[in-house]
Every structure is written in structure tokens, then in C-alpha cells.
Short mmCIF file of C-alpha atoms in Angstrom, two decimals:
data_model
loop_
_atom_site.label_atom_id
_atom_site.label_comp_id
_atom_site.label_asym_id
_atom_site.label_seq_id
_atom_site.Cartn_x
_atom_site.Cartn_y
_atom_site.Cartn_z
CA UNK A 9 -153.89 -193.10 138.04
CA UNK A 10 -153.58 -196.34 140.04
CA UNK A 11 -150.63 -196.98 142.35
CA UNK A 12 -148.79 -199.24 139.90
CA UNK A 13 -149.16 -196.80 137.02
CA UNK A 14 -147.92 -194.01 139.32
CA UNK A 15 -144.86 -196.11 140.28
CA UNK A 16 -144.05 -196.79 136.65
CA UNK A 17 -144.38 -193.11 135.76
CA UNK A 18 -142.20 -192.12 138.72
CA UNK A 19 -139.55 -194.72 137.88
CA UNK A 20 -139.36 -193.47 134.30
CA UNK A 21 -138.26 -190.01 135.42
CA UNK A 22 -134.67 -189.13 134.50
CA UNK A 23 -132.73 -186.31 136.16
CA UNK A 24 -129.78 -184.41 134.72
CA UNK A 25 -126.39 -185.27 136.23
CA UNK A 26 -126.19 -181.86 137.98
CA UNK A 27 -129.77 -182.05 139.32
CA UNK A 28 -128.74 -182.46 142.97
CA UNK A 29 -126.07 -179.73 142.87
CA UNK A 30 -128.47 -177.23 141.25
CA UNK A 31 -131.21 -178.07 143.71
CA UNK A 32 -128.90 -177.73 146.72
CA UNK A 33 -127.82 -174.31 145.39
CA UNK A 34 -131.45 -173.24 145.12
CA UNK A 35 -132.13 -174.46 148.64
CA UNK A 36 -129.17 -172.55 149.96
CA UNK A 37 -130.38 -169.42 148.20
CA UNK A 38 -133.85 -169.91 149.73
CA UNK A 39 -132.37 -170.35 153.25
CA UNK A 40 -130.28 -167.18 152.86
CA UNK A 41 -133.35 -165.21 151.74
CA UNK A 42 -135.33 -166.52 154.72
CA UNK A 43 -132.56 -165.45 157.11
CA UNK A 44 -132.48 -161.96 155.62
CA UNK A 45 -136.23 -161.61 156.02
CA UNK A 46 -136.06 -162.83 159.60
CA UNK A 47 -133.26 -160.39 160.43
CA UNK A 48 -135.34 -157.52 159.00
CA UNK A 49 -138.32 -158.61 161.11
CA UNK A 50 -136.11 -159.14 164.18
CA UNK A 51 -137.19 -162.76 164.64
CA UNK A 52 -135.64 -166.18 164.35
CA UNK A 53 -137.68 -169.20 163.40
CA UNK A 54 -135.15 -171.86 162.47
CA UNK A 55 -131.46 -172.57 162.43
CA UNK A 56 -129.90 -172.66 158.97
CA UNK A 57 -127.51 -175.62 159.26
CA UNK A 58 -130.12 -177.96 160.72
CA UNK A 59 -132.81 -177.06 158.21
CA UNK A 60 -130.45 -177.15 155.23
CA UNK A 61 -129.05 -180.51 156.27
CA UNK A 62 -132.51 -181.94 156.77
CA UNK A 63 -133.77 -180.69 153.40
CA UNK A 64 -130.67 -181.99 151.58
CA UNK A 65 -131.02 -185.34 153.33
CA UNK A 66 -134.59 -185.68 152.14
CA UNK A 67 -133.50 -184.59 148.68
CA UNK A 68 -130.76 -187.21 148.54
CA UNK A 69 -133.14 -189.94 149.62
CA UNK A 70 -135.70 -188.86 147.01
CA UNK A 71 -133.15 -188.66 144.22
CA UNK A 72 -131.75 -192.06 145.19
CA UNK A 73 -135.17 -193.68 145.12
CA UNK A 74 -136.14 -192.09 141.83
CA UNK A 75 -132.91 -192.30 139.84
CA UNK A 76 -130.45 -194.89 141.10
CA UNK A 77 -132.57 -197.99 140.51
CA UNK A 78 -133.69 -198.77 137.00
CA UNK A 79 -136.98 -200.60 136.70
CA UNK A 80 -137.07 -204.06 135.07
CA UNK A 81 -138.14 -202.71 131.72
CA UNK A 82 -135.25 -200.25 131.70
CA UNK A 83 -132.79 -203.02 132.59
CA UNK A 84 -134.08 -205.07 129.64
CA UNK A 85 -133.52 -202.05 127.42
CA UNK A 86 -129.97 -201.68 128.75
CA UNK A 87 -129.16 -205.25 127.66
CA UNK A 88 -130.66 -204.54 124.23
CA UNK A 89 -133.79 -206.65 124.61
CA UNK A 90 -136.72 -204.40 123.62
CA UNK A 91 -139.12 -207.33 123.44
CA UNK A 92 -138.45 -208.21 127.07
CA UNK A 93 -138.71 -204.52 128.00
CA UNK A 94 -142.25 -204.57 126.64
CA UNK A 95 -143.02 -207.76 128.56
CA UNK A 96 -141.95 -206.13 131.81
CA UNK A 97 -144.50 -203.36 131.11
CA UNK A 98 -147.32 -205.83 130.39
CA UNK A 99 -150.13 -206.82 132.77
CA UNK A 100 -148.49 -210.19 133.27
CA UNK A 101 -145.37 -208.67 134.81
CA UNK A 102 -145.06 -208.57 138.61
CA UNK A 103 -143.27 -205.48 139.93
CA UNK A 104 -142.08 -205.96 143.50
CA UNK A 105 -139.23 -203.68 144.61
CA UNK A 106 -138.58 -205.88 147.65
CA UNK A 107 -135.24 -205.15 149.38
CA UNK A 108 -132.97 -206.90 151.85
CA UNK A 109 -130.04 -205.19 153.56
CA UNK A 110 -127.03 -207.44 154.02
CA UNK A 111 -123.32 -206.80 154.63
CA UNK A 112 -123.57 -203.04 153.86
CA UNK A 113 -125.52 -203.69 150.64
CA UNK A 114 -129.11 -203.40 149.57
CA UNK A 115 -130.32 -206.28 147.40
CA UNK A 116 -133.57 -205.58 145.54
CA UNK A 117 -135.84 -207.89 143.65
CA UNK A 118 -137.43 -205.46 141.17
CA UNK A 119 -139.80 -207.76 139.28
CA UNK A 120 -140.39 -210.81 137.18
CA UNK A 121 -142.40 -211.97 134.21
CA UNK A 122 -143.09 -215.43 132.70
CA UNK A 123 -144.18 -216.64 129.30
CA UNK A 124 -143.04 -217.77 125.86
CA UNK A 125 -141.48 -215.54 123.22
CA UNK A 126 -140.86 -212.67 125.63
CA UNK A 127 -137.23 -212.10 124.72
CA UNK A 128 -135.48 -211.29 121.44
CA UNK A 129 -133.18 -214.22 122.24
CA UNK A 130 -136.15 -216.63 122.55
CA UNK A 131 -138.75 -215.02 120.29
CA UNK A 132 -139.32 -218.23 118.32
CA UNK A 133 -138.97 -220.60 121.29
CA UNK A 134 -142.28 -222.16 122.42
CA UNK A 135 -140.95 -223.02 125.91
CA UNK A 136 -142.13 -220.72 128.70
CA UNK A 137 -139.35 -218.86 130.50
CA UNK A 138 -139.20 -216.76 133.66
CA UNK A 139 -137.23 -213.52 133.73
CA UNK A 140 -136.28 -211.67 136.93
CA UNK A 141 -134.33 -208.52 137.73
CA UNK A 142 -132.30 -208.08 140.92
CA UNK A 143 -130.05 -205.13 141.81
CA UNK A 144 -127.17 -204.67 144.23
CA UNK A 145 -126.30 -201.25 145.69
CA UNK A 146 -124.04 -200.06 148.48
CA UNK A 147 -125.91 -198.64 151.47
CA UNK A 148 -123.46 -195.74 151.74
CA UNK A 149 -123.82 -194.85 148.06
CA UNK A 150 -120.38 -196.07 147.05
CA UNK A 151 -120.45 -196.86 143.29
CA UNK A 152 -120.14 -200.55 142.51
CA UNK A 153 -118.46 -202.15 139.50
CA UNK A 154 -120.07 -205.18 137.92
CA UNK A 155 -116.63 -206.77 137.51
CA UNK A 156 -116.42 -207.01 141.29
CA UNK A 157 -119.77 -208.79 141.56
CA UNK A 158 -119.80 -210.93 138.43
CA UNK A 159 -121.18 -214.45 138.09
CA UNK A 160 -118.78 -217.06 139.36
CA UNK A 161 -118.10 -214.90 142.41
CA UNK A 162 -121.83 -214.31 143.03
CA UNK A 163 -124.91 -216.34 142.16
CA UNK A 164 -128.57 -215.55 141.50
CA UNK A 165 -130.59 -218.75 141.33
CA UNK A 166 -134.12 -220.09 141.82
CA UNK A 167 -134.73 -222.66 144.55
CA UNK A 168 -137.91 -224.63 145.32
CA UNK A 169 -139.18 -225.86 148.65
CA UNK A 170 -139.33 -229.61 148.91
CA UNK A 171 -136.44 -230.05 146.46
CA UNK A 172 -132.77 -229.98 147.25
CA UNK A 173 -131.02 -226.72 146.30
CA UNK A 174 -128.48 -228.96 144.63
CA UNK A 175 -131.20 -230.56 142.45
CA UNK A 176 -133.30 -227.52 141.38
CA UNK A 177 -131.20 -224.45 140.55
CA UNK A 178 -129.78 -222.44 137.69
CA UNK A 179 -127.76 -225.33 136.34
CA UNK A 180 -130.58 -227.89 136.15
CA UNK A 181 -133.11 -225.26 134.96
CA UNK A 182 -130.98 -224.20 131.99
CA UNK A 183 -130.70 -220.66 133.22
CA UNK A 184 -128.59 -217.85 131.83
CA UNK A 185 -128.05 -214.34 133.09
CA UNK A 186 -126.72 -210.90 132.28
CA UNK A 187 -124.83 -208.59 134.67
CA UNK A 188 -124.46 -204.85 134.05
CA UNK A 189 -123.63 -201.72 136.03
CA UNK A 190 -125.37 -198.40 135.68
CA UNK A 191 -124.74 -195.35 137.90
CA UNK A 192 -122.87 -197.41 140.45
CA UNK A 193 -125.59 -200.06 140.82
CA UNK A 194 -125.12 -203.67 139.62
CA UNK A 195 -128.15 -205.30 137.92
CA UNK A 196 -128.71 -209.00 137.29
CA UNK A 197 -131.20 -210.19 134.68
CA UNK A 198 -132.00 -213.87 135.11
CA UNK A 199 -133.51 -215.97 132.31
CA UNK A 200 -134.60 -219.47 133.41
CA UNK A 201 -136.96 -222.26 132.52
CA UNK A 202 -140.41 -221.19 133.67
CA UNK A 203 -140.77 -221.39 137.44
CA UNK A 204 -144.57 -221.36 137.26
CA UNK A 205 -144.67 -225.17 137.04
CA UNK A 206 -143.51 -225.13 140.72
CA UNK A 207 -146.19 -222.63 141.76
CA UNK A 208 -147.83 -225.05 144.22
CA UNK A 209 -144.57 -224.95 146.18
CA UNK A 210 -142.69 -222.04 147.74
CA UNK A 211 -140.33 -220.77 145.06
CA UNK A 212 -137.35 -218.70 146.08
CA UNK A 213 -134.81 -216.48 144.34
CA UNK A 214 -131.49 -216.61 146.15
CA UNK A 215 -128.60 -214.18 145.79
CA UNK A 216 -125.32 -214.96 147.51
CA UNK A 217 -121.56 -214.84 147.31
CA UNK A 218 -120.42 -218.21 146.03
CA UNK A 219 -121.04 -220.65 143.25
CA UNK A 220 -122.97 -223.93 143.23
CA UNK A 221 -125.66 -224.40 145.95
CA UNK A 222 -124.43 -226.70 148.71
CA UNK A 223 -125.08 -227.81 152.27
CA UNK A 224 -122.54 -225.18 153.35
CA UNK A 225 -124.73 -222.46 151.82
CA UNK A 226 -128.27 -223.73 152.45
CA UNK A 227 -130.26 -225.70 155.01
CA UNK A 228 -133.53 -227.52 154.44
CA UNK A 229 -136.16 -228.02 157.13
CA UNK A 230 -138.36 -231.09 157.58
CA UNK A 231 -141.25 -229.30 155.89
CA UNK A 232 -139.08 -228.68 152.83
CA UNK A 233 -138.55 -224.97 153.39
CA UNK A 234 -135.13 -223.59 152.47
CA UNK A 235 -132.97 -221.05 154.31
CA UNK A 236 -129.38 -219.91 154.28
CA UNK A 237 -127.02 -221.89 156.50
CA UNK A 238 -125.91 -220.21 159.69
CA UNK A 239 -122.85 -218.05 159.48
CA UNK A 240 -122.93 -217.59 155.70
CA UNK A 241 -120.61 -214.77 154.68
CA UNK A 242 -121.03 -212.05 152.09
CA UNK A 243 -124.14 -210.22 150.93
CA UNK A 244 -127.08 -212.55 150.55
CA UNK A 245 -130.85 -212.49 150.19
CA UNK A 246 -133.62 -215.06 149.82
CA UNK A 247 -136.80 -213.76 148.15
CA UNK A 248 -140.10 -215.62 147.90
CA UNK A 249 -141.65 -215.32 144.45
CA UNK A 250 -145.38 -214.49 144.27
CA UNK A 251 -146.36 -217.07 141.67
CA UNK A 252 -149.95 -217.92 140.72
CA UNK A 253 -150.63 -221.33 142.25
CA UNK A 254 -153.22 -222.11 139.57
CA UNK A 255 -150.38 -222.24 137.03
CA UNK A 256 -148.63 -225.10 138.79
CA UNK A 257 -147.94 -228.07 136.50
CA UNK A 258 -146.98 -231.22 138.45
CA UNK A 259 -146.68 -233.22 135.21
CA UNK A 260 -144.15 -230.75 133.85
CA UNK A 261 -142.21 -230.92 137.13
CA UNK A 262 -142.13 -234.70 136.88
CA UNK A 263 -140.85 -234.51 133.30
CA UNK A 264 -138.21 -232.04 134.41
CA UNK A 265 -137.01 -234.25 137.21
CA UNK A 266 -136.89 -237.33 134.95
CA UNK A 267 -135.02 -235.53 132.19
CA UNK A 268 -132.49 -234.06 134.63
CA UNK A 269 -131.77 -237.48 136.09
CA UNK A 270 -131.02 -235.88 139.46
CA UNK A 271 -132.30 -237.07 142.79
CA UNK A 272 -134.68 -234.28 143.96
CA UNK A 273 -133.39 -234.66 147.49
CA UNK A 274 -129.71 -234.75 146.48
CA UNK A 275 -127.56 -234.18 149.56
CA UNK A 276 -130.59 -233.53 151.80
CA UNK A 277 -132.19 -236.94 152.14
CA UNK A 278 -132.79 -240.21 150.40
#
């Protein structure tokens, strides 16, 4: 089994709600038995509190990694899109699990997939779309509610180097998104016009607290690269998407810019 197949199999594991409690009880029983055996043999190898705490800590980390985060296919299933769930399991899907820690939160880009007819909501649409899944979780394990991190208060949007964030974003790309909460983790499923046409540029996926991209939120360097502005507040992350450069389509980009009627350097140059 290759590494990707192993990851998918591991991510598909589901544990019962009392899994951690039952496992901790078994560990405690094992520690007690070890102490009894050591007392009988008049020897002491380890100290119970330290070992038990260490084992439980490892257990909690393992359970968190295996259970708390749904994979992209599972997120698609949760929003009742079985066609997209299949697409996220296909060879064309890119599974990433890249995380950024910001403001006591962990923001994770789980994966993306591009193509036409990948969603039940666009099964008969010939236009290629890009779908991406991002999750938000508290570092201390505090359960989050999606109503506290809904769109309008928070934004998940593509950005492209060389183009103003105010020119190329969710609003000009005709994007839509879903936001759900499962087991205290908030998931965002983004559906946007295909980003592969920009694949000869650096394409980003930005998550931040706020609404429309602006100069207050983003800065743009002379080489066209985009970054968050200094002092930005709230949880935020800027991921670079691993797109196949051979799929770049400059003609499609030109058509997009003409149809949008927006200056590609809006607010960041002439």
C-alpha cells in the first residue's frame, strides 16, 4: 500500500464516542497490573503518573489526528454531494493536509480537485471548476461552532500573483462555498471557477477574518507576490496551491479579465 492509499485508509477510520474513555481505562488497568507485578518482584521501573500521562497524551494526539479532521471526500459527503466525494477520491485530486497555526487556531488545507461535472450541483455544466476544503480547529481542542465563523465574518478566497487581490478573488471568479461544523471543527468547501488557467502564476488560497480583499488586508510586492498586510488581526493563513503549470491557459485568463471588466491591478498599480 502506497503512502497516499495508507493515508486515505487511516482517515476513513471512525472511532466510537467512548473510544478514548475506554482506552484510558484499559491503560489504567495495565499500569495497576504492572505496579502489582513490580511490588511482588520488589522492583520499581517507572512512575505511574508520568507514564500514564505520557501514554494518554500520545493517545489524545493520535485520536485527534485520526478522528477530528474529516478528509475532503467526507466533507463532500457531509454536504450531500456524493459526486464530488468521488472526485476527491480520484487520481486527479490533490490531498495536502497543510496546516498553519494562527491566533490559537489551526487552519488546514485538506485538498483540492479541478474539472468539469464533478459536483451534483454542476453535473451538466461544461465549465471546469476548482473545489477546495479548508478546516478550522482550536489548538486547545475547544469545540467551534460554524455560526461563529460563517462567511461574511470570515473569507476563504483564491488570489493570484501578479493580479490585484481586489481584481481576482471569490467575487470575480463566481465562487460559492459551504460552511459546516462536525465534532467541533469548522469546514469550508469552496467551489470556484477553475484556477488551473492561472497555473503559470503562483495561486494562493487565503483564509482570514474579514470580507472583501483590500489594501488593509493584503500587500503586493514588485514581483507580484501577495502577502498579508502587517498587523492583520484574527486567524489567517495563505496557502500556495500546487497546480500543474502545463494546464495554464493564458487565453482563458485574458477572456476572464475582459469579461470581468476589472483592472487587474486595481488598487495596486496602474
